[in-house]
Amino acid sequence: MEYKENLLSYEDYRTLRESVGWHLFSKNQMQQALDNSLYTIVAVENNQSVGMGRLIGDGMYFLIVDVVVHPVFQKCGIGTNIMNMLLKYVEKKTPTGGRSSVQLVAEKGKEPFYEKLGFKTIPNEFCGSGMRKVIHK
């Protein structure tokens, strides 16, 4: 498995979202979202993109979005590796003496995965649960 930083393409983004049944936005919206990402990860196996994650934010508040692993490749540690890389990026960008708030919205039923990574659940009626982790340095 190879993990590539900041090389998530529109085609891979679209295909991975479709693989888990997520709704698509317009091509222009998706490309703009990719262009405006702070940091992206794509997991590649045999020249096929099988997982991804994106980070957006302003330097104090970060939002992890679009963490997807193709169903055929789930339960192999790919999602954990992607999350660890996203969190390591935030830690690297958090200045000494500072702190960063990292948030995400978990799909319903996926909360335990994120809790294992140190996120706390913030109940939310809208969809799944909001999750938050604070990184101190």
mmCIF file of N, CA, C and O in Angstrom, residues 105-108 111 124-130:
data_model
loop_
_atom_site.group_PDB
_atom_site.id
_atom_site.type_symbol
_atom_site.label_atom_id
_atom_site.label_comp_id
_atom_site.label_asym_id
_atom_site.label_seq_id
_atom_site.Cartn_x
_atom_site.Cartn_y
_atom_site.Cartn_z
ATOM 1 N N VAL A 105 -17.426 14.854 11.111
ATOM 2 C CA VAL A 105 -18.753 14.286 11.275
ATOM 3 C C VAL A 105 -18.634 12.822 10.883
ATOM 4 O O VAL A 105 -18.213 12.492 9.774
ATOM 5 N N ALA A 106 -18.984 11.948 11.815
ATOM 6 C CA ALA A 106 -18.876 10.515 11.570
ATOM 7 C C ALA A 106 -20.176 9.974 10.996
ATOM 8 O O ALA A 106 -21.256 10.377 11.418
ATOM 9 N N GLU A 107 -20.058 9.071 10.055
ATOM 10 C CA GLU A 107 -21.232 8.348 9.581
ATOM 11 C C GLU A 107 -21.801 7.576 10.766
ATOM 12 O O GLU A 107 -21.045 7.078 11.618
ATOM 13 N N LYS A 108 -23.104 7.457 10.825
ATOM 14 C CA LYS A 108 -23.758 6.734 11.913
ATOM 15 C C LYS A 108 -23.173 5.322 12.012
ATOM 16 O O LYS A 108 -23.046 4.620 11.014
ATOM 17 N N GLU A 111 -18.680 5.869 14.840
ATOM 18 C CA GLU A 111 -18.115 6.620 15.967
ATOM 19 C C GLU A 111 -17.014 5.854 16.712
ATOM 20 O O GLU A 111 -15.985 6.448 17.051
ATOM 21 N N ASN A 124 -25.364 14.689 17.708
ATOM 22 C CA ASN A 124 -25.882 15.573 16.681
ATOM 23 C C ASN A 124 -27.091 14.898 16.047
ATOM 24 O O ASN A 124 -26.999 13.763 15.613
ATOM 25 N N GLU A 125 -28.212 15.586 15.969
ATOM 26 C CA GLU A 125 -29.420 15.017 15.383
ATOM 27 C C GLU A 125 -29.341 14.930 13.866
ATOM 28 O O GLU A 125 -30.020 14.135 13.247
ATOM 29 N N PHE A 126 -28.503 15.753 13.247
ATOM 30 C CA PHE A 126 -28.500 15.888 11.794
ATOM 31 C C PHE A 126 -28.042 14.607 11.094
ATOM 32 O O PHE A 126 -28.730 14.054 10.273
ATOM 33 N N CYS A 127 -26.844 14.142 11.407
ATOM 34 C CA CYS A 127 -26.344 12.917 10.778
ATOM 35 C C CYS A 127 -25.195 12.372 11.601
ATOM 36 O O CYS A 127 -24.241 13.076 11.890
ATOM 37 N N GLY A 128 -25.282 11.146 11.986
ATOM 38 C CA GLY A 128 -24.208 10.536 12.757
ATOM 39 C C GLY A 128 -23.907 11.363 13.979
ATOM 40 O O GLY A 128 -24.800 11.840 14.657
ATOM 41 N N SER A 129 -22.634 11.558 14.240
ATOM 42 C CA SER A 129 -22.203 12.339 15.398
ATOM 43 C C SER A 129 -21.055 13.237 15.018
ATOM 44 O O SER A 129 -20.194 12.855 14.242
ATOM 45 N N GLY A 130 -21.044 14.417 15.615
ATOM 46 C CA GLY A 130 -19.872 15.271 15.501
ATOM 47 C C GLY A 130 -18.807 14.685 16.412
ATOM 48 O O GLY A 130 -19.104 14.124 17.458
#
